[in-house]
Amino acid sequence: MVKNPSGAESGNVPSAQDIRSGNRRALARAITLIESAREDHRAAAQALLEQLLPDTGQAVRIGVSGSPGVGKSTFIEAFGLYLAGIGKHLAVLAVDPSSTLSGGSILGDKTRMERLAREPGVFIRPSPAAGVTGGVARRTREAMLACEAAGFDVVLIETVGVGQSEAAVADLVDLFALLVQPGGGDDLQGIKRGVMELADLVVVTKADGDLRNLARLTEVDYRSALTLIRGRGEGPKPHVLSCSAVEECGMDEVWQAVETYRAALGDTGELARKRAAQATSWMWREVEERVVTALRGDPGLAKLSERLQREVADGRKTPATAGARNWAATFRRNCTCMPAA
Ligand code: GDP
């Protein structure tokens, strides 16, 4: 098998041209490469992404989050079918921090979104089965760029609402939609303020049957809660609306809210600023991840690290002092032998 300059076998590396032409198998292979932990695959994926970069950026990037059972997959299927119906090409990706624990994947279940998966203009990619949130989200960002180069005009990134993954996803997208269930004030209390602060759009799900009226009341509750939380915030005001995925009602309003929000960002130049800030924030995440990986894996520092950890655990040193000591030792050890960029 021929090797490309980065060392990865060329049979595994799709051409940028195939991806640009919308070849699904090439796109799927590119994402497999992006998700690979192998260093040669990572290098090949980066080389490919560099080539694709000029063809990225045109999609509407939407994040969807919510607690398990809130109705995410039912919503994404109904919303995706609506988008396909108005001629949009949609890619659905997932960030699943729970997959490390369960070994499963939020999009891995083949029975999920069956109808959506059959749509010719739709590409659904289950989340990688392992990795820390930052790593999974970073690879999802790269998968999103590959989807954009392949011509998808809406990229939807789903994450299960269990904590830090929401912040990582909000840092990937133009608009972060939080799904919530119809319910009383107690439910509202249960949603962390930090997650509410991230929301550009709150969608109350299951607004049908017996829950229809409660959904409307919930909408009002969230609207006033968001005014309190985001009252003086910058950027467009977050929307709150309700829908029923089962009855496929309200999908047009959701899409309209997305378009209005996105247009407001674009009109003020905020979209370009937001994306630029996100890209640089991912660069620093990359630096942090590499530094920490190098630090933790450095055999010359293992003894010192162990001793410092013990001292911190025993309460003899503060984490700050120990961290600074560890970093100083690492810097002294590595600054003369760092490879050139
Ligand atoms: P997820 O865990 O957030 O992906 O939630 P699911 O999409 O799997 O939905 C959880 C449950 O809520 C399922 O039993 C769905 O049938 C139900 N559900 C989802 N959307 C709706 C809706 O619009 N109306 C009603 N009545 N039930 C819904």
Coordinates of C-alpha atoms and ligand atoms in Angstrom, one line a residue:
M1 CA 0.0 0.0 0.0
V2 CA 1.3 3.4 -1.0
K3 CA 2.0 5.8 1.8
N4 CA 1.3 9.5 1.5
P5 CA 3.8 12.1 2.8
S6 CA 2.3 12.1 6.3
G7 CA 2.9 8.4 6.6
A8 CA -0.7 7.2 6.5
E9 CA -1.7 4.6 3.9
S10 CA -3.1 6.4 1.0
G11 CA -5.9 3.9 0.6
N12 CA -7.4 5.3 3.9
V13 CA -7.0 8.9 2.8
P14 CA -9.8 10.2 0.6
S15 CA -9.0 13.0 -1.8
A16 CA -10.1 16.6 -1.1
Q17 CA -11.6 16.5 -4.6
D18 CA -13.9 13.5 -3.8
I19 CA -15.1 15.3 -0.6
R20 CA -15.8 18.5 -2.4
S21 CA -17.8 16.7 -5.0
G22 CA -20.1 15.4 -2.3
N23 CA -19.0 11.8 -2.4
R24 CA -20.5 10.3 0.8
R25 CA -18.0 7.4 1.2
A26 CA -15.1 9.8 0.9
L27 CA -16.7 12.0 3.6
A28 CA -17.3 9.0 5.8
R29 CA -13.6 7.9 5.3
A30 CA -12.4 11.4 6.1
I31 CA -14.3 11.5 9.4
T32 CA -13.0 8.0 10.3
L33 CA -9.5 9.4 9.7
I34 CA -10.3 12.5 11.8
E35 CA -11.6 10.3 14.7
S36 CA -8.6 8.0 14.6
A37 CA -6.2 8.2 17.6
R38 CA -3.2 7.1 15.4
E39 CA -0.6 9.9 15.0
D40 CA -0.2 9.2 11.3
H41 CA -3.9 9.3 10.7
R42 CA -4.1 12.6 12.7
A43 CA -1.4 14.1 10.5
A44 CA -3.1 12.9 7.3
A45 CA -6.5 14.3 8.6
Q46 CA -4.9 17.6 9.3
A47 CA -3.3 17.8 5.8
L48 CA -6.7 17.0 4.3
L49 CA -8.5 19.6 6.4
E50 CA -5.9 22.3 5.4
Q51 CA -6.8 21.6 1.8
L52 CA -10.6 21.7 2.5
L53 CA -10.5 24.8 4.7
P54 CA -11.2 27.3 1.8
D55 CA -14.4 25.3 1.1
T56 CA -15.8 25.5 4.7
G57 CA -17.8 28.0 6.5
Q58 CA -21.0 28.3 4.4
A59 CA -23.2 26.1 6.6
V60 CA -25.6 27.1 9.3
R61 CA -24.1 25.5 12.4
I62 CA -26.6 24.4 15.0
G63 CA -26.0 22.8 18.4
V64 CA -28.9 20.8 20.1
S65 CA -28.7 19.7 23.7
G66 CA -31.1 18.6 26.4
S67 CA -31.4 16.0 29.2
P68 CA -31.9 12.4 28.2
G69 CA -35.6 11.8 27.4
V70 CA -36.4 15.4 26.6
G71 CA -37.0 14.4 23.0
K72 CA -33.7 15.2 21.2
S73 CA -33.7 12.4 18.6
T74 CA -37.4 12.7 17.9
F75 CA -37.0 16.4 17.4
I76 CA -33.9 16.1 15.2
E77 CA -35.7 13.6 13.0
A78 CA -38.8 15.8 12.6
F79 CA -36.7 19.0 12.2
G80 CA -34.3 17.2 9.8
L81 CA -37.3 16.0 7.7
Y82 CA -38.6 19.5 7.6
L83 CA -35.3 20.8 6.4
A84 CA -35.0 18.0 3.8
G85 CA -38.5 19.0 2.6
I86 CA -37.4 22.6 1.9
G87 CA -34.4 21.3 0.0
K88 CA -31.7 21.7 2.6
H89 CA -28.7 19.3 2.8
L90 CA -28.3 18.3 6.4
A91 CA -25.4 16.6 8.3
V92 CA -26.1 15.4 11.9
L93 CA -23.1 14.8 14.1
A94 CA -22.9 13.9 17.8
V95 CA -20.8 14.7 20.8
D96 CA -21.4 12.1 23.4
P97 CA -19.4 12.3 26.6
S98 CA -21.4 9.4 28.1
S99 CA -20.1 7.0 25.4
T100 CA -16.8 6.6 27.3
L101 CA -18.8 5.2 30.2
S102 CA -21.4 3.2 28.4
G103 CA -19.4 2.2 25.4
G104 CA -22.5 3.2 23.4
S105 CA -23.3 6.2 21.3
I106 CA -26.2 8.6 21.2
L107 CA -26.5 8.2 17.5
G108 CA -25.2 4.7 17.3
D109 CA -28.6 3.0 17.7
K110 CA -29.7 2.2 14.2
T111 CA -33.4 2.5 15.1
R112 CA -32.9 6.2 15.9
M113 CA -33.9 8.6 13.1
E114 CA -34.6 5.8 10.7
R115 CA -36.8 8.0 8.4
L116 CA -34.3 10.8 8.4
A117 CA -31.4 8.4 7.6
R118 CA -33.3 7.4 4.4
E119 CA -33.4 10.9 3.1
P120 CA -30.9 11.3 0.2
G121 CA -29.8 14.8 1.2
V122 CA -29.1 13.8 4.8
F123 CA -25.9 12.5 6.3
I124 CA -26.0 11.1 9.9
R125 CA -22.8 10.2 11.7
P126 CA -22.8 8.4 15.1
S127 CA -20.4 9.9 17.6
P128 CA -17.0 8.3 18.2
A129 CA -17.2 5.7 20.9
A130 CA -14.4 7.0 23.1
G131 CA -12.5 10.0 24.3
V132 CA -12.7 12.9 26.7
T133 CA -15.2 15.6 25.9
G134 CA -12.7 18.1 24.7
G135 CA -11.1 15.5 22.3
V136 CA -14.5 14.2 21.0
A137 CA -15.7 17.8 20.5
R138 CA -12.5 18.8 18.7
R139 CA -12.9 15.9 16.3
T140 CA -16.6 16.8 15.8
R141 CA -15.5 20.3 14.9
E142 CA -13.2 18.9 12.2
A143 CA -15.9 16.5 11.0
M144 CA -18.2 19.6 10.7
L145 CA -15.6 21.3 8.5
A146 CA -15.4 18.2 6.3
C147 CA -19.2 18.2 6.0
E148 CA -19.2 21.8 5.0
A149 CA -16.6 21.1 2.3
A150 CA -18.8 18.3 1.1
G151 CA -21.6 20.9 0.5
F152 CA -24.0 20.5 3.4
D153 CA -25.7 23.7 4.2
V154 CA -26.9 22.9 7.7
V155 CA -24.8 21.0 10.2
L156 CA -26.6 19.9 13.4
I157 CA -24.5 18.8 16.4
E158 CA -26.3 16.9 19.1
T159 CA -25.1 16.4 22.6
V160 CA -26.6 14.9 25.6
G161 CA -27.0 17.4 28.4
V162 CA -24.8 16.1 31.2
G163 CA -22.5 19.0 31.9
Q164 CA -19.4 20.2 30.2
S165 CA -20.3 18.9 26.7
E166 CA -22.8 21.8 26.2
A167 CA -20.1 24.4 26.6
A168 CA -17.8 22.6 24.1
V169 CA -20.7 22.3 21.6
A170 CA -21.7 25.9 22.1
D171 CA -18.1 26.8 21.2
L172 CA -18.6 24.9 17.8
V173 CA -21.8 26.4 16.5
D174 CA -23.5 29.6 15.4
L175 CA -26.6 28.9 17.5
F176 CA -27.0 26.7 20.5
A177 CA -30.6 25.3 21.0
L178 CA -31.6 23.9 24.4
L179 CA -34.5 21.5 24.4
V180 CA -36.6 21.4 27.6
Q181 CA -39.7 19.5 28.6
P182 CA -43.1 21.0 29.5
G183 CA -43.0 21.3 33.3
G184 CA -43.3 23.6 36.4
G185 CA -40.9 25.9 38.0
D186 CA -39.0 23.0 39.6
D187 CA -37.9 21.8 36.2
L188 CA -36.6 25.2 35.4
Q189 CA -34.6 25.3 38.6
G190 CA -33.0 22.0 37.6
I191 CA -31.4 23.4 34.6
K192 CA -28.0 24.9 35.4
R193 CA -27.8 28.6 35.0
G194 CA -24.6 28.1 33.0
V195 CA -26.4 26.0 30.4
M196 CA -29.2 28.6 30.2
E197 CA -26.6 31.3 29.6
L198 CA -25.3 29.3 26.6
A199 CA -28.8 29.0 25.0
D200 CA -29.6 31.1 21.9
L201 CA -32.8 29.3 21.5
V202 CA -35.0 27.4 24.0
V203 CA -37.4 24.8 22.5
V204 CA -40.1 23.4 24.7
T205 CA -40.7 19.9 23.3
K206 CA -43.8 17.7 23.4
A207 CA -46.4 20.6 23.0
D208 CA -49.2 18.2 22.1
G209 CA -52.1 16.3 23.7
D210 CA -52.3 16.8 27.5
L211 CA -49.0 18.7 27.5
R212 CA -49.9 21.4 25.0
N213 CA -51.1 24.0 27.6
L214 CA -48.3 23.2 30.0
A215 CA -45.8 23.7 27.2
R216 CA -47.2 27.2 26.6
L217 CA -46.8 28.0 30.3
T218 CA -43.3 26.6 30.3
E219 CA -42.5 28.8 27.3
V220 CA -43.6 31.9 29.3
D221 CA -41.5 30.8 32.3
Y222 CA -38.4 30.3 30.2
R223 CA -38.9 33.6 28.5
S224 CA -38.9 35.5 31.8
A225 CA -36.0 33.4 33.2
L226 CA -33.9 34.2 30.1
T227 CA -34.7 37.9 30.3
L228 CA -33.2 37.8 33.9
I229 CA -30.2 35.8 32.9
R230 CA -29.4 37.4 29.6
G231 CA -30.9 40.8 30.3
R232 CA -27.8 42.8 29.7
G233 CA -26.0 40.3 27.5
E234 CA -24.6 41.1 24.0
G235 CA -25.8 39.6 20.8
P236 CA -29.4 38.8 19.6
K237 CA -31.9 38.0 22.3
P238 CA -32.6 34.3 22.7
H239 CA -35.9 33.0 21.4
V240 CA -38.2 30.6 23.3
L241 CA -40.8 28.6 21.4
S242 CA -42.6 25.2 21.6
C243 CA -43.1 22.4 19.2
S244 CA -44.3 18.9 18.8
A245 CA -41.9 16.5 17.1
V246 CA -44.5 13.7 17.2
E247 CA -47.1 15.9 15.4
E248 CA -44.3 17.5 13.3
C249 CA -45.7 20.9 14.4
G250 CA -43.6 24.0 14.9
M251 CA -40.6 23.0 12.9
D252 CA -41.0 25.9 10.5
E253 CA -41.0 28.3 13.5
V254 CA -37.8 26.7 14.8
W255 CA -36.1 27.1 11.4
Q256 CA -37.4 30.7 11.1
A257 CA -35.9 31.4 14.6
V258 CA -32.6 29.9 13.5
E259 CA -32.6 32.0 10.3
T260 CA -33.5 35.2 12.1
Y261 CA -30.8 34.6 14.7
R262 CA -28.2 33.8 12.1
A263 CA -29.2 36.9 10.0
A264 CA -28.9 39.1 13.1
L265 CA -25.4 37.8 13.8
G266 CA -24.4 38.2 10.1
D267 CA -25.8 41.7 9.9
T268 CA -23.8 43.0 12.7
G269 CA -20.6 41.2 11.7
E270 CA -21.0 39.2 14.9
L271 CA -21.0 35.8 13.0
A272 CA -17.5 36.4 11.7
R273 CA -16.3 37.5 15.1
K274 CA -17.9 34.6 16.8
R275 CA -16.4 32.1 14.5
A276 CA -13.0 33.7 14.6
A277 CA -13.1 33.6 18.4
Q278 CA -14.2 30.0 18.4
A279 CA -11.4 29.0 16.0
T280 CA -8.8 30.6 18.2
S281 CA -10.3 29.1 21.3
W282 CA -9.9 25.7 19.7
M283 CA -6.3 26.5 18.9
W284 CA -5.7 27.1 22.6
R285 CA -7.6 24.0 23.6
E286 CA -5.2 22.1 21.3
V287 CA -2.2 23.7 22.9
E288 CA -3.5 22.9 26.4
E289 CA -4.3 19.3 25.5
R290 CA -0.9 18.7 23.9
V291 CA 0.9 20.3 26.9
V292 CA -1.0 18.2 29.4
T293 CA -0.5 15.0 27.4
A294 CA 3.2 15.7 27.1
L295 CA 3.5 16.6 30.8
R296 CA 1.6 13.5 32.1
G297 CA 3.4 11.2 29.8
D298 CA 7.0 12.4 30.4
P299 CA 8.9 9.6 32.2
G300 CA 11.5 12.0 33.4
L301 CA 8.9 13.9 35.5
A302 CA 6.9 10.9 36.7
K303 CA 8.7 10.8 40.1
L304 CA 8.3 14.5 40.7
S305 CA 4.6 14.4 39.6
E306 CA 3.9 11.5 41.9
R307 CA 5.5 13.3 44.9
L308 CA 3.7 16.5 44.2
Q309 CA 0.3 14.7 43.8
R310 CA 0.9 13.0 47.2
E311 CA 1.7 16.3 48.9
V312 CA -1.4 17.9 47.4
A313 CA -3.6 14.9 48.4
D314 CA -2.1 15.0 52.0
G315 CA -2.8 18.7 52.2
R316 CA 0.9 19.6 52.6
K317 CA 1.0 21.8 49.4
T318 CA -1.6 23.8 47.6
P319 CA -2.6 22.6 44.1
A320 CA -1.4 26.0 42.8
T321 CA 2.1 25.7 44.3
A322 CA 2.5 22.1 43.2
G323 CA 1.2 22.9 39.7
A324 CA 3.6 25.8 39.3
R325 CA 6.5 23.5 40.5
N326 CA 5.5 20.8 38.1
W327 CA 5.3 23.2 35.2
A328 CA 8.6 24.8 36.0
A329 CA 10.3 21.4 36.0
T330 CA 8.6 20.5 32.7
F331 CA 9.5 23.7 31.1
R332 CA 13.2 23.3 32.1
R333 CA 13.2 19.8 30.8
N334 CA 11.5 20.4 27.5
C335 CA 12.3 23.8 26.3
T336 CA 15.6 22.8 24.8
C337 CA 14.3 19.7 23.0
M338 CA 11.0 20.9 21.6
P339 CA 10.6 20.0 18.0
A340 CA 10.3 23.1 15.6
A341 CA 6.8 23.9 14.4
Ligands
GDP1 P1 -33.8 11.9 23.8 O1 -33.3 10.9 24.9 O2 -33.7 13.3 24.3 O3 -33.2 11.6 22.5 O4 -35.4 11.7 23.7 P2 -36.3 10.8 22.6 O5 -36.4 11.6 21.3 O6 -35.8 9.4 22.6 O7 -37.7 10.9 23.3 C1 -38.0 10.5 24.6 C2 -39.4 10.2 24.8 O8 -40.2 11.3 24.5 C3 -39.9 9.1 23.8 O9 -40.8 8.2 24.4 C4 -40.6 9.9 22.7 O10 -41.7 9.2 22.1 C5 -41.2 11.1 23.5 N1 -41.3 12.3 22.7 C6 -40.4 12.9 21.9 N2 -40.9 13.9 21.3 C7 -42.2 14.0 21.6 C8 -43.3 14.9 21.2 O11 -43.1 15.8 20.4 N3 -44.5 14.7 21.8 C9 -44.7 13.7 22.7 N4 -45.9 13.5 23.2 N5 -43.7 12.8 23.1 C10 -42.5 13.0 22.5

